[in-house]
Coordinates of C-alpha atoms in Angstrom, one line a residue:
X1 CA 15.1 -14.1 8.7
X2 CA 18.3 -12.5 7.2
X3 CA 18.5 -12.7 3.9
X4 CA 18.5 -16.3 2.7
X5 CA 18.9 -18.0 0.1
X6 CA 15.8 -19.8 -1.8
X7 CA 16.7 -22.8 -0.3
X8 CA 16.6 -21.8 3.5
X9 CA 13.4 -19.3 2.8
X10 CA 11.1 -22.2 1.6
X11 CA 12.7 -25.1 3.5
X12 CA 9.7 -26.2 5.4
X13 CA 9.5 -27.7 9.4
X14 CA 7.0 -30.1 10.1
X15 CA 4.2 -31.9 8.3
X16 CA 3.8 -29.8 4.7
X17 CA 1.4 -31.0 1.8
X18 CA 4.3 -29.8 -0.8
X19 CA 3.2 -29.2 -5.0
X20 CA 5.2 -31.6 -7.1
X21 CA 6.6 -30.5 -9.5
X22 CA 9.7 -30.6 -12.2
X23 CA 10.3 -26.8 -12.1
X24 CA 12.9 -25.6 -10.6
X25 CA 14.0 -21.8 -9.4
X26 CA 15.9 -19.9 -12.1
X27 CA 15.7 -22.5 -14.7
X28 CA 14.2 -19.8 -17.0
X29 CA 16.6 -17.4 -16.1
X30 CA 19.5 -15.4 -17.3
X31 CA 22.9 -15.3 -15.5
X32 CA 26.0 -12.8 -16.6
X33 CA 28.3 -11.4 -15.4
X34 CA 29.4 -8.1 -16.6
X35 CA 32.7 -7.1 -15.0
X36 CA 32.0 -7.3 -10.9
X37 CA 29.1 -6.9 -11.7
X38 CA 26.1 -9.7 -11.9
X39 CA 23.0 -10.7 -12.8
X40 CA 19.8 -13.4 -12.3
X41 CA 17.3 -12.1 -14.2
X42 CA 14.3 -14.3 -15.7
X43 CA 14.5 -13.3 -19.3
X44 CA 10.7 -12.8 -20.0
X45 CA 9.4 -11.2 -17.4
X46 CA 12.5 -9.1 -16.6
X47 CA 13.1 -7.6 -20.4
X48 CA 9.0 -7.5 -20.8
X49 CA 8.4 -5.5 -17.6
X50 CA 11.8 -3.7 -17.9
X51 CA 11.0 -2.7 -21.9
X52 CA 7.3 -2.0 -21.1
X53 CA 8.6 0.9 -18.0
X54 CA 11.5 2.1 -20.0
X55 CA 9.0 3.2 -23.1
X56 CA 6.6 4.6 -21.1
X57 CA 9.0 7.0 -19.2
X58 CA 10.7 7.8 -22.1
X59 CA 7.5 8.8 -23.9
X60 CA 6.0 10.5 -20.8
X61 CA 9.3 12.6 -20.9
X62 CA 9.2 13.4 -24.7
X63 CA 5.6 14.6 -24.4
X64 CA 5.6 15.9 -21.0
X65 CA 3.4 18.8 -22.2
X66 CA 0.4 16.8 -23.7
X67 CA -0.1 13.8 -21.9
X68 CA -1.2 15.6 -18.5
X69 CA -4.9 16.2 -19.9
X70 CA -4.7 12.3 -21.0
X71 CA -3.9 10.8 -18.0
X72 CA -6.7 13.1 -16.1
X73 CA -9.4 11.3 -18.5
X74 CA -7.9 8.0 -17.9
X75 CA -8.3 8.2 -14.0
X76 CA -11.8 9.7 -14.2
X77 CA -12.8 7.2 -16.9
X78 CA -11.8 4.1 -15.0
X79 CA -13.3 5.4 -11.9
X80 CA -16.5 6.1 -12.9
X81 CA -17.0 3.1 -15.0
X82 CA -15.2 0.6 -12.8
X83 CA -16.0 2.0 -9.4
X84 CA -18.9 -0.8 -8.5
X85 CA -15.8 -3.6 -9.3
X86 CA -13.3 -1.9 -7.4
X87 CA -15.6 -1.3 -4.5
X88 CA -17.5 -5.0 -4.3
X89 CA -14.1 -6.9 -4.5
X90 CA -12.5 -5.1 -1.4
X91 CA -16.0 -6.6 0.5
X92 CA -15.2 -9.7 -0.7
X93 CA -11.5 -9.9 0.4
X94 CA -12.8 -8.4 3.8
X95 CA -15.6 -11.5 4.6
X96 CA -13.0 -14.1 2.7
X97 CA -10.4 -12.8 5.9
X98 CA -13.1 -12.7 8.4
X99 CA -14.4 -16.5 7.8
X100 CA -10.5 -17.6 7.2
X101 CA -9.6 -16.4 11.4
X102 CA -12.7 -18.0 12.8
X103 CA -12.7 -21.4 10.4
X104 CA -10.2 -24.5 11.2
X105 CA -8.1 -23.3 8.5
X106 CA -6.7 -20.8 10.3
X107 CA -5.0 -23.3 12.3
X108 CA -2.5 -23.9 9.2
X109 CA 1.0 -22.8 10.3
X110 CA 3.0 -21.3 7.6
X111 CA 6.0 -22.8 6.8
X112 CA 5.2 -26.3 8.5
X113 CA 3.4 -27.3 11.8
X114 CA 6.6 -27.3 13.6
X115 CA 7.4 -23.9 12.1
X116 CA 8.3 -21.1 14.4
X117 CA 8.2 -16.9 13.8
X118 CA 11.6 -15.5 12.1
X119 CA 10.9 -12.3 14.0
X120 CA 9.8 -11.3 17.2
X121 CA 6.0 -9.4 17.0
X122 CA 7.6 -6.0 17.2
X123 CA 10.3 -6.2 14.3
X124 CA 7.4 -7.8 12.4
X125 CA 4.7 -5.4 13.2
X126 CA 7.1 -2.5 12.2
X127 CA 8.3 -3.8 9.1
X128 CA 4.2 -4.8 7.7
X129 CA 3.5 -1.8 8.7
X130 CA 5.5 1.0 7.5
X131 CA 5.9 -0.9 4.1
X132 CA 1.9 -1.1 4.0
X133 CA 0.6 2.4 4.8
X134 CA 3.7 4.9 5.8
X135 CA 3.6 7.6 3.4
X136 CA 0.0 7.7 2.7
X137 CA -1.0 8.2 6.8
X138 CA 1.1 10.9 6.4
X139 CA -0.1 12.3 3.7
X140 CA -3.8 12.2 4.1
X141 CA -4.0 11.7 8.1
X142 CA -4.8 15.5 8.0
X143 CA -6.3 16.4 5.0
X144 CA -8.8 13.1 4.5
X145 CA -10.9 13.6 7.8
X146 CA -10.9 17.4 7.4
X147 CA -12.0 17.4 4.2
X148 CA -14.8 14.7 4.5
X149 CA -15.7 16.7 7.6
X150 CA -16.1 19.9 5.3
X151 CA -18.2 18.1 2.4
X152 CA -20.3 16.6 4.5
X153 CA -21.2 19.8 6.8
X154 CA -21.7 21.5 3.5
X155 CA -24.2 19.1 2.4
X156 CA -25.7 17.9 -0.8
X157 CA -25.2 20.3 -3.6
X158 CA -27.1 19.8 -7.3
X159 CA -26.5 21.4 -10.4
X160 CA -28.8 20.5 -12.9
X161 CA -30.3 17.6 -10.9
X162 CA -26.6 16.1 -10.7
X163 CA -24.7 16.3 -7.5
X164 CA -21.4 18.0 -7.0
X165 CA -20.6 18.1 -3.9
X166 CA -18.0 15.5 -2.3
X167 CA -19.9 14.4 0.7
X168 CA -19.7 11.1 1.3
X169 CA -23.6 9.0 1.5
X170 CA -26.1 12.3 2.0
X171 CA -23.9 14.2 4.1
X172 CA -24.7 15.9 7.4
X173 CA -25.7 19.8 6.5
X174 CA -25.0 22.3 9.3
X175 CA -25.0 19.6 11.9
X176 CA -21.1 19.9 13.4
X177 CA -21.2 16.4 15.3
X178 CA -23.3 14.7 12.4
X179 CA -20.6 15.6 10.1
X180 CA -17.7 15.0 12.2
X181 CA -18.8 11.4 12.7
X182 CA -19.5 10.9 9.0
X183 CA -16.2 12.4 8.4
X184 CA -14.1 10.1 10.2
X185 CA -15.9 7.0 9.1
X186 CA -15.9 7.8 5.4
X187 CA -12.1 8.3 6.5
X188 CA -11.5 4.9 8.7
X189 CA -13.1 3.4 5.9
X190 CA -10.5 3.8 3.5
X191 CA -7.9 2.8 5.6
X192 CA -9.3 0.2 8.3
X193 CA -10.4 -3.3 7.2
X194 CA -10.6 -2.8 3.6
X195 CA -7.4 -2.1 2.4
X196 CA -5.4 -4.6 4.7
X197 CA -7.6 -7.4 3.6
X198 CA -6.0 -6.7 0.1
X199 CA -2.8 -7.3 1.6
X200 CA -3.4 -9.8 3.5
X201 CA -4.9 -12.5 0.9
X202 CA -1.8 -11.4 -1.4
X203 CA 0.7 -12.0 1.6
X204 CA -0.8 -15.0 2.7
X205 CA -1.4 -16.7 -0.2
X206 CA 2.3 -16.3 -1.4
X207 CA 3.5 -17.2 2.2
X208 CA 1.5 -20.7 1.9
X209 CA 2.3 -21.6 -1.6
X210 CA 6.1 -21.0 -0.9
X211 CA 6.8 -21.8 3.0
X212 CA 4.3 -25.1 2.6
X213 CA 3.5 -26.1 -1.1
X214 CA 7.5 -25.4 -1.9
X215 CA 7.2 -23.2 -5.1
X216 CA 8.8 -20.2 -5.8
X217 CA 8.3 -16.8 -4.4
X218 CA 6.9 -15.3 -6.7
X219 CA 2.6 -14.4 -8.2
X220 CA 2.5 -17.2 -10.3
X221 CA 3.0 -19.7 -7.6
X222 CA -0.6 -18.7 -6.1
X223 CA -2.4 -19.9 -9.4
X224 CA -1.2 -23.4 -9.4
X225 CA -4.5 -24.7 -8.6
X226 CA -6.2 -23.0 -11.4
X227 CA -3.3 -23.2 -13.9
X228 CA -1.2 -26.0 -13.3
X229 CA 2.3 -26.4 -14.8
X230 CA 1.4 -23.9 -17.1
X231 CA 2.1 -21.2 -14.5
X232 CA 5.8 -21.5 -15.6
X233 CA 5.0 -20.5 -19.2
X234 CA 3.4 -17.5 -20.9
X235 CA 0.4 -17.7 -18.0
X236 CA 2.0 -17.1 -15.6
X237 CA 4.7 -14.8 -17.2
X238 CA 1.7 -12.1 -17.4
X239 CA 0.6 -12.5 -14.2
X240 CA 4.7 -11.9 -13.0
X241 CA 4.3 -8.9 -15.7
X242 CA 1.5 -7.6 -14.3
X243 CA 3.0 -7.4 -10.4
X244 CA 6.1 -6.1 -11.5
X245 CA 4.0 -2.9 -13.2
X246 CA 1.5 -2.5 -10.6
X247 CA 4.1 -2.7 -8.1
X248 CA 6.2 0.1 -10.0
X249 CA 3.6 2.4 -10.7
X250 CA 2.0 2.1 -6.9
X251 CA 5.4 2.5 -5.6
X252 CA 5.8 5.5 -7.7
X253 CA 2.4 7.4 -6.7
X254 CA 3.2 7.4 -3.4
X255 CA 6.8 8.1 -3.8
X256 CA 5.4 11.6 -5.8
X257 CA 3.0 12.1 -2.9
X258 CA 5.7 12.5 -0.1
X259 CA 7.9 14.4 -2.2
X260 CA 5.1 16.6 -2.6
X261 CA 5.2 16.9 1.0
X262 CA 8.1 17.0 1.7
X263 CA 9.0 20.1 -0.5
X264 CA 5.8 21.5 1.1
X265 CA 7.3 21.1 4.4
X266 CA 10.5 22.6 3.5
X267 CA 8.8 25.5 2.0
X268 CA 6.9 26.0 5.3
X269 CA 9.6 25.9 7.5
X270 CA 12.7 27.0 5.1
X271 CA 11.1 28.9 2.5
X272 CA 12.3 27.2 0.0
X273 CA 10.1 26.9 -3.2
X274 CA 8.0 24.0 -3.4
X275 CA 7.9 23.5 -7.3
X276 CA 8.5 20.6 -9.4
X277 CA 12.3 21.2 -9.7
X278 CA 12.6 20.8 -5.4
X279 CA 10.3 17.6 -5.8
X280 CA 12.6 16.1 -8.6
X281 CA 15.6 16.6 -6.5
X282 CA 13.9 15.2 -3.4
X283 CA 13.1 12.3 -5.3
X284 CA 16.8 11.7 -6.2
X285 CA 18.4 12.5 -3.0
X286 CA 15.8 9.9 -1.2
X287 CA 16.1 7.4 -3.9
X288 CA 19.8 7.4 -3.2
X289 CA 18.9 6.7 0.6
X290 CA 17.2 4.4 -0.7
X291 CA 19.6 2.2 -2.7
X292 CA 22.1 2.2 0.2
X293 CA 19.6 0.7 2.6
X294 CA 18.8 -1.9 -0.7
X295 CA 22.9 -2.8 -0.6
X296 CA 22.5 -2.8 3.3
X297 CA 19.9 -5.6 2.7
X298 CA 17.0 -6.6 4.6
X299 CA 17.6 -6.9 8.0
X300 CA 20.1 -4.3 8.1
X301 CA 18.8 -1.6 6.2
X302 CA 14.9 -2.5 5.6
X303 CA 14.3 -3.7 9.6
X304 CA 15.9 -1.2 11.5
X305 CA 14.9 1.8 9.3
X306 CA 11.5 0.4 9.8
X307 CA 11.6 0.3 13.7
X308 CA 13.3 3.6 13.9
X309 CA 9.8 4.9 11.5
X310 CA 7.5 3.3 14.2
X311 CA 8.9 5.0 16.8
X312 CA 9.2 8.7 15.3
X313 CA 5.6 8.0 14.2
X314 CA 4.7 6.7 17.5
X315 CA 6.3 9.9 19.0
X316 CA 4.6 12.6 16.7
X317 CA 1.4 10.7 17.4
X318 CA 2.1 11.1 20.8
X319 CA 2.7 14.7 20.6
X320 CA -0.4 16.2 19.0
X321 CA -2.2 13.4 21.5
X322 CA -1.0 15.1 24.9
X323 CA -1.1 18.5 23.5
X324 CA -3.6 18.7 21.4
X325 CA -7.9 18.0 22.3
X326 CA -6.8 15.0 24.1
X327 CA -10.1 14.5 25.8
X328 CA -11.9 15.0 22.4
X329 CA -9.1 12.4 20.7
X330 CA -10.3 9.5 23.6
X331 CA -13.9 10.1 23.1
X332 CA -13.9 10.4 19.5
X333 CA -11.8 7.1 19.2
X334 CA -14.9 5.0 20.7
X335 CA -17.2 7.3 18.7
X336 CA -15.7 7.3 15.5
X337 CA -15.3 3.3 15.8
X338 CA -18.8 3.4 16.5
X339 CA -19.8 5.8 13.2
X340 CA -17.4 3.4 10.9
X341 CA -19.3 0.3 11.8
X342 CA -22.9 2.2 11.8
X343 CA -22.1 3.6 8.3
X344 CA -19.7 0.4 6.7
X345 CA -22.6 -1.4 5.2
X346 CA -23.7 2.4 3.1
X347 CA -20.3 3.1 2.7
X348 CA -18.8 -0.1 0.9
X349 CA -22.1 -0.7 -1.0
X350 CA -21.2 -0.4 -4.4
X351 CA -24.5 -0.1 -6.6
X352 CA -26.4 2.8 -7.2
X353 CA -24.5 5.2 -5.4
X354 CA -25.7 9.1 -5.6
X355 CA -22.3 10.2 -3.9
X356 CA -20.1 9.9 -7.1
X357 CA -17.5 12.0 -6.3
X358 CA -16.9 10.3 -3.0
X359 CA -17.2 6.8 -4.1
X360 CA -15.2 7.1 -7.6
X361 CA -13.0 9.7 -6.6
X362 CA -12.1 8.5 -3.0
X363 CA -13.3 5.1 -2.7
X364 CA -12.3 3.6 -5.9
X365 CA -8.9 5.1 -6.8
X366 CA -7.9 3.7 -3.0
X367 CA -8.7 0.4 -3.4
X368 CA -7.1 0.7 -7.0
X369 CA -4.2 2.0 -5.1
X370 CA -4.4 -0.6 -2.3
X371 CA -4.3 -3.2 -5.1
X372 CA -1.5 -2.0 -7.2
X373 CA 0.8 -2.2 -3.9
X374 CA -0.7 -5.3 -2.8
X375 CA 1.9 -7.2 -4.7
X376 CA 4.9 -5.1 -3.2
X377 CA 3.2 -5.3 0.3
X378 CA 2.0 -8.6 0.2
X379 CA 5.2 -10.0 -1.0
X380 CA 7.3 -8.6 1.5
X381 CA 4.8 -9.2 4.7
X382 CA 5.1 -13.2 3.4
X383 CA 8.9 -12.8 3.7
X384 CA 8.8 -12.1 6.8
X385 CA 5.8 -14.1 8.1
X386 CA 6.8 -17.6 8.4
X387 CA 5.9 -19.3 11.8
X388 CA 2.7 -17.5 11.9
X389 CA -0.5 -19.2 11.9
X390 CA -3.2 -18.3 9.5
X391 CA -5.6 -17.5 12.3
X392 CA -2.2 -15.0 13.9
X393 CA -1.6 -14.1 10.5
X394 CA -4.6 -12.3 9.2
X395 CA -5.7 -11.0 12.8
X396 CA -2.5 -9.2 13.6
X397 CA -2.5 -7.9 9.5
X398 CA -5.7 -6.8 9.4
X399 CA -6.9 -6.2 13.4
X400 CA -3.9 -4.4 14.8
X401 CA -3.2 -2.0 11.5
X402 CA -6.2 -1.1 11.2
X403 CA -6.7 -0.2 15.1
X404 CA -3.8 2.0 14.9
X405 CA -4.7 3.7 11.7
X406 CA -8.3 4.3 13.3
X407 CA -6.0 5.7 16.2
X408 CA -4.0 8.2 13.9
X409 CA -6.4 9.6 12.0
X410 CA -8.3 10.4 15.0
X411 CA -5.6 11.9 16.7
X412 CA -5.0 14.3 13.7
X413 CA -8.6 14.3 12.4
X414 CA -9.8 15.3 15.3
X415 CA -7.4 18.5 16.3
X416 CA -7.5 19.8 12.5
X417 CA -11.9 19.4 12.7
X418 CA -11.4 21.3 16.4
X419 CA -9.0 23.9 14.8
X420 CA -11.2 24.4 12.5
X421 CA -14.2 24.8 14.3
X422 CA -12.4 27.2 17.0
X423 CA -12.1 29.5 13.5
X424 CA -8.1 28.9 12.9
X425 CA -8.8 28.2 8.9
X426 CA -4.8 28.2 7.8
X427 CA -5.2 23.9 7.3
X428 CA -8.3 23.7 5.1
X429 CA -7.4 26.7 3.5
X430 CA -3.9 25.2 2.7
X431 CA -2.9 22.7 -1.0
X432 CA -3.2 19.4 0.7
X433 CA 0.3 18.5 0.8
X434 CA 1.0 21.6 3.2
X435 CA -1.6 20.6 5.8
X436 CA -0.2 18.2 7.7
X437 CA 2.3 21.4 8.7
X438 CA -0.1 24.1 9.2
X439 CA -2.4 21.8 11.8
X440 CA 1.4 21.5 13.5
X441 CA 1.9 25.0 13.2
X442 CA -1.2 25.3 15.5
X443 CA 0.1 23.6 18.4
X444 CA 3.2 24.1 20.5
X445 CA 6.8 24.0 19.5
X446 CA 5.8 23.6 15.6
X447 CA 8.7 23.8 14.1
X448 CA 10.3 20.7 15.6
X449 CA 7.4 18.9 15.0
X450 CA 7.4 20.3 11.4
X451 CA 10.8 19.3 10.8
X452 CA 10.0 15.4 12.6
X453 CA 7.3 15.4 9.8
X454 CA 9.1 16.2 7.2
X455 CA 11.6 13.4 8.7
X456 CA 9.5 10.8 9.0
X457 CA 8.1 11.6 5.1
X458 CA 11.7 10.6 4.2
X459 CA 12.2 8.0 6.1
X460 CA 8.8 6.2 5.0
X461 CA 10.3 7.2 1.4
X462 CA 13.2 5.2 1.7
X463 CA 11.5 2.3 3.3
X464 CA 8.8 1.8 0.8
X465 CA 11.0 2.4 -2.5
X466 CA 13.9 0.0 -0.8
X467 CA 11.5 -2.7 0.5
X468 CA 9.3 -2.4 -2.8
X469 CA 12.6 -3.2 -4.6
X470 CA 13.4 -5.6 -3.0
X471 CA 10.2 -7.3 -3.9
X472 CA 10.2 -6.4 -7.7
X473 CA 13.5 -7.9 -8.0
X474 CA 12.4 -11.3 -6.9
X475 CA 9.5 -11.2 -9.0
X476 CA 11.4 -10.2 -12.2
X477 CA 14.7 -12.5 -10.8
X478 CA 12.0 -15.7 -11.3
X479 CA 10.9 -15.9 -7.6
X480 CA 15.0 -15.7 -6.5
X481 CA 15.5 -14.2 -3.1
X482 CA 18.9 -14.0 -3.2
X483 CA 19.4 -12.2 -6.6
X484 CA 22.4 -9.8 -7.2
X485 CA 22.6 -6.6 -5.6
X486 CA 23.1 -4.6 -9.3
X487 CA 19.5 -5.6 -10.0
X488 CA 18.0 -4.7 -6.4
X489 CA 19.8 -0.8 -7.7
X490 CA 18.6 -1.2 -11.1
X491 CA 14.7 -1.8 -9.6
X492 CA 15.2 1.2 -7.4
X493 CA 16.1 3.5 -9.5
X494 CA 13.6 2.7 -12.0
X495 CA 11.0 3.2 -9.3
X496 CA 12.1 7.2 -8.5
X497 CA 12.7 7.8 -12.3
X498 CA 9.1 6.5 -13.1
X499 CA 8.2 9.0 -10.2
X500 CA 10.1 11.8 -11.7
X501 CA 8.5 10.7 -15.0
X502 CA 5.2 11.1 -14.0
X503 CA 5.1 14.5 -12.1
X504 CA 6.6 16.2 -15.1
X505 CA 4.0 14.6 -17.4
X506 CA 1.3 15.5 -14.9
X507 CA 1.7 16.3 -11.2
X508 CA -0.5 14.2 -8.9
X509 CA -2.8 13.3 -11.4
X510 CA -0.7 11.3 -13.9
X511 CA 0.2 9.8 -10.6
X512 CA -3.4 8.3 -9.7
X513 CA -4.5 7.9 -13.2
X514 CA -1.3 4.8 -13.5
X515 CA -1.8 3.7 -10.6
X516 CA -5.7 3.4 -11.5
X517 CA -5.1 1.5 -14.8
X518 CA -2.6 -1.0 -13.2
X519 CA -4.8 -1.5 -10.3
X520 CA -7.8 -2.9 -11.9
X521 CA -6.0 -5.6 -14.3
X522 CA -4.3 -6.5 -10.5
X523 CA -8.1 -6.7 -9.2
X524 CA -8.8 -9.4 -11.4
X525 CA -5.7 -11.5 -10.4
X526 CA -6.4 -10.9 -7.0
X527 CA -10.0 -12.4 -7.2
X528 CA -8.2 -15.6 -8.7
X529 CA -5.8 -15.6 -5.9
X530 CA -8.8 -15.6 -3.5
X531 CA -9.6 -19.4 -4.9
X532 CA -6.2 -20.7 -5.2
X533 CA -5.9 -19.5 -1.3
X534 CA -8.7 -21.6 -0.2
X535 CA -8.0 -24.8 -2.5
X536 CA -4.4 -24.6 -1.2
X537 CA -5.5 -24.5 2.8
X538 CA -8.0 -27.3 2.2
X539 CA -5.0 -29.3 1.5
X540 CA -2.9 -28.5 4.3
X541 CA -2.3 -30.5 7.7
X542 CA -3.3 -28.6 10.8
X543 CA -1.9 -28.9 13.9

């Protein structure tokens, strides 16, 4: 699939049970033309989302110095109230996916029962992928299992009958092997089944109500069933709102996470200072990278920078494979498989927990996280999904993601736990944006590796901001696909101001306290979306 108009996207092959209906794409919108310049916009949803951002950076930057502490209590407020919601709605996406491959709905093809694939398995796989998790593997595939490793060997800790610690369940104290496999599953947890289950109900459900039911591509096309024609007034304008927020404040954590890392990683190998002022200016340069690969489009700039992420990836992975504890990596991958499924049921319960700190301020800000970028995700996986079957669909999203996360986390959980253990303390010791770097620095030829890090950090930058903006701007351009390359810039640099925005008002933690608060309105749409899914496949001829 290049990039098509509307038309060609949702023009179906094969027996389709299409929505009837008088609406058609753009009718709401706005088209001028400013000099060579152009734009589609839909004029609610567009000026609403557009107004609502602006303010908020502009007030963020006039009171950059007080509204640090606010958004700290925002994020621990919403996670210790809502953690039970976040926590109980990821099971329910997981079983909703799980029934879905093994029912006869999963013979559904989308796009028509004649449909076939727009891209071959590999170009597909690479594109889902380093949209859905790129930055964040990166970012955590260090610090996450070493740190769970840590709590839990430490054990519980109570002051004043109210625990402390952050060891996920009751911890393993002083038992190494105990608290390595409790580690790694509280770790796989958060990044196996769970989180691509979000994704894939979003992405599928937008791929069926546009490839087969023929309505836009857009949120409010998923809620048809529930809403009716009124998804194309005020309705389903706030659900549009909504995505294009979430979207832009999830886009914009994890845009502030790898700049975090990345200045780390140029301080570790260059010396140069890691501070807010290098972060700011990696945010712009990247940003910049980022709106030529938007201009480039999507199969020139989003595919290919995509493919060449997988295989950097692929060949750091590689690297601390061979030459790190690569006997230790092969056993611990059945083990740790084994630990995540022995401890799922006690990990993802989410009543009555005694392990607070693990499951409000782990647990639930990732799933709040997974949500907000479900729209961005989802959206752009159902772009490029069409031919799949349902039953294909949500095994190779779900299944083969979360195999290789499982895979990358051990690979790097594992030597950082072993470095550890051996008495080399320089990663747990280190601010967790520097880890990644100093695990490297203990294995051979570091500083290539260091500098392929900080590589791949970019790169994953560019892809998610440029692939995220391409999804905003169909959202805000009324489901358009084809909107004007002025607003796919505009998007994109709204997303790495918001970023710079935020980590002056804040630092990391005005970062997941936003993307908290826009995650758990997106829960509730997401629940809804569950329904509509299942009403719409009912209706649908399978071949």
């Amino acid at each position: 699939m290049s990039d098509k108009s509307h038309d060609e996207l949702m023009s179906p092959d094969g027996a389709v049970t299409p929505i009837d209906t008088d609406y058609q794409v753009g009718q709401d919108n706005i088209a001028l033309k400013i000099g060579p310049l152009g734009l589609d916009i839909h004029n609610r949803v567009f000026l609403v989302s557009g107004g609502m951002i602006a303010l908020f950076v502009l007030v963020t930057l006039l009171f950059r110095n007080s509204v640090g502490p606010l958004f700290n209590e925002m994020r621990n407020t919403l996670t210790a109230q809502m953690d039970w919601f976040f926590i109980g709605a990821g099971n329910l996406f997981v079983i909703l996916c799980l029934i879905l491959i093994f029912s006869p709905l999963g013979r559904v093809r989308l796009g028509g029962t004649e449909a076939t694939p727009d891209y071959t398995y590999v170009g597909w796989f690479s594109m889902l992928f380093a949209a859905g998790m790129g930055i964040g593997l990166m970012f955590y595939g260090v610090s996450e299992p070493l740190s769970h490793y840590a709590s839990s060997f430490g054990g519980v800790v109570e002051v004043n009958g109210v625990r402390t610690d952050w060891a996920p369940l009751g911890g393993a104290v002083g038992d190494m092997t105990a608290a390595k496999d409790l580690g790694m599953a509280a770790t796989i947890y958060h990044w196996g089944l769970h989180p691509w289950a979000i994704y894939a109900l979003l992405a599928l459900s937008l791929a069926l109500f546009s490839f087969n039911k023929g309505l836009p591509l857009t949120i409010r096309s998923v809620f048809y069933p529930i809403f009716g024609e009124r998804i194309w007034g005020w309705p389903g304008h706030i659900i549009d709102i909504t995505a294009v927020v979430a979207t832009l404040f999830g886009l914009a954590t994890s845009l502030g996470f790898g700049a975090s890392q990345a200045a780390a990683g140029l301080d570790f190998l260059f010396n140069i200072p890691s501070g807010i002022t290098t972060q700011v200016i990696l945010i712009i340069g990247i940003t910049g990278l980022a709106l030529m690969s938007v201009v480039a489009g999507l199969d020139s700039g989003v595919k290919r920078l995509s493919e060449f992420n997988m295989a950097m990836a692929t060949l750091l992975m590689v690297f601390v494979i061979v030459v790190g504890p690569t006997l230790s990596i092969f056993t611990n991958l059945g083990t740790n498989m084994v630990a995540y499924f022995e401890n799922l049921p006690a990990l993802s319960n989410p009543f009555g927990r005694e392990d607070a700190n693990y499951s409000q301020g782990w647990t639930a800000f990732y799933w709040a996280w997974w949500m907000s970028w479900s729209p961005f995700v989802g959206m752009f996986i159902a772009r490029v999904s069409r031919g799949r079957t349902v039953r294909e669909f949500i095994i190779c999203v779900l299944l083969i993601p979360t195999s290789v996360c499982v895979l990358w986390m051990t690979a790097f959980g594992t030597t950082a736990i072993e470095q550890l253990q051996d008495g080399y303390r320089a990663v747990v010791d280190a601010d967790l944006p520097l880890q990644l770097f100093n695990m490297l620095d203990g294995l051979p030829l570091s500083s290539i590796t260091s500098l392929l890090g900080i590589i791949l950090v970019v790169v994953f930058f560019v892809t998610s901001s440029d692939s995220g903006s391409l999804v905003i701007d169909t959202i805000s351009a009324g489901g358009k696909v084809d909107a004007p390359v002025p607003q796919r810039i505009f998007w994109c640099s709204f997303v790495g101001l918001v970023a710079i925005s935020l980590l002056l008002g804040g630092g990391l933690g005005a970062l997941q306290a936003m993307v908290v608060s826009t995650g758990l309105p997106f829960c509730i749409v997401l629940l809804m979306c569950a329904f509509s899914l299942v009403k719409g496949l009912m209706s649908e001829p399978r071949k």
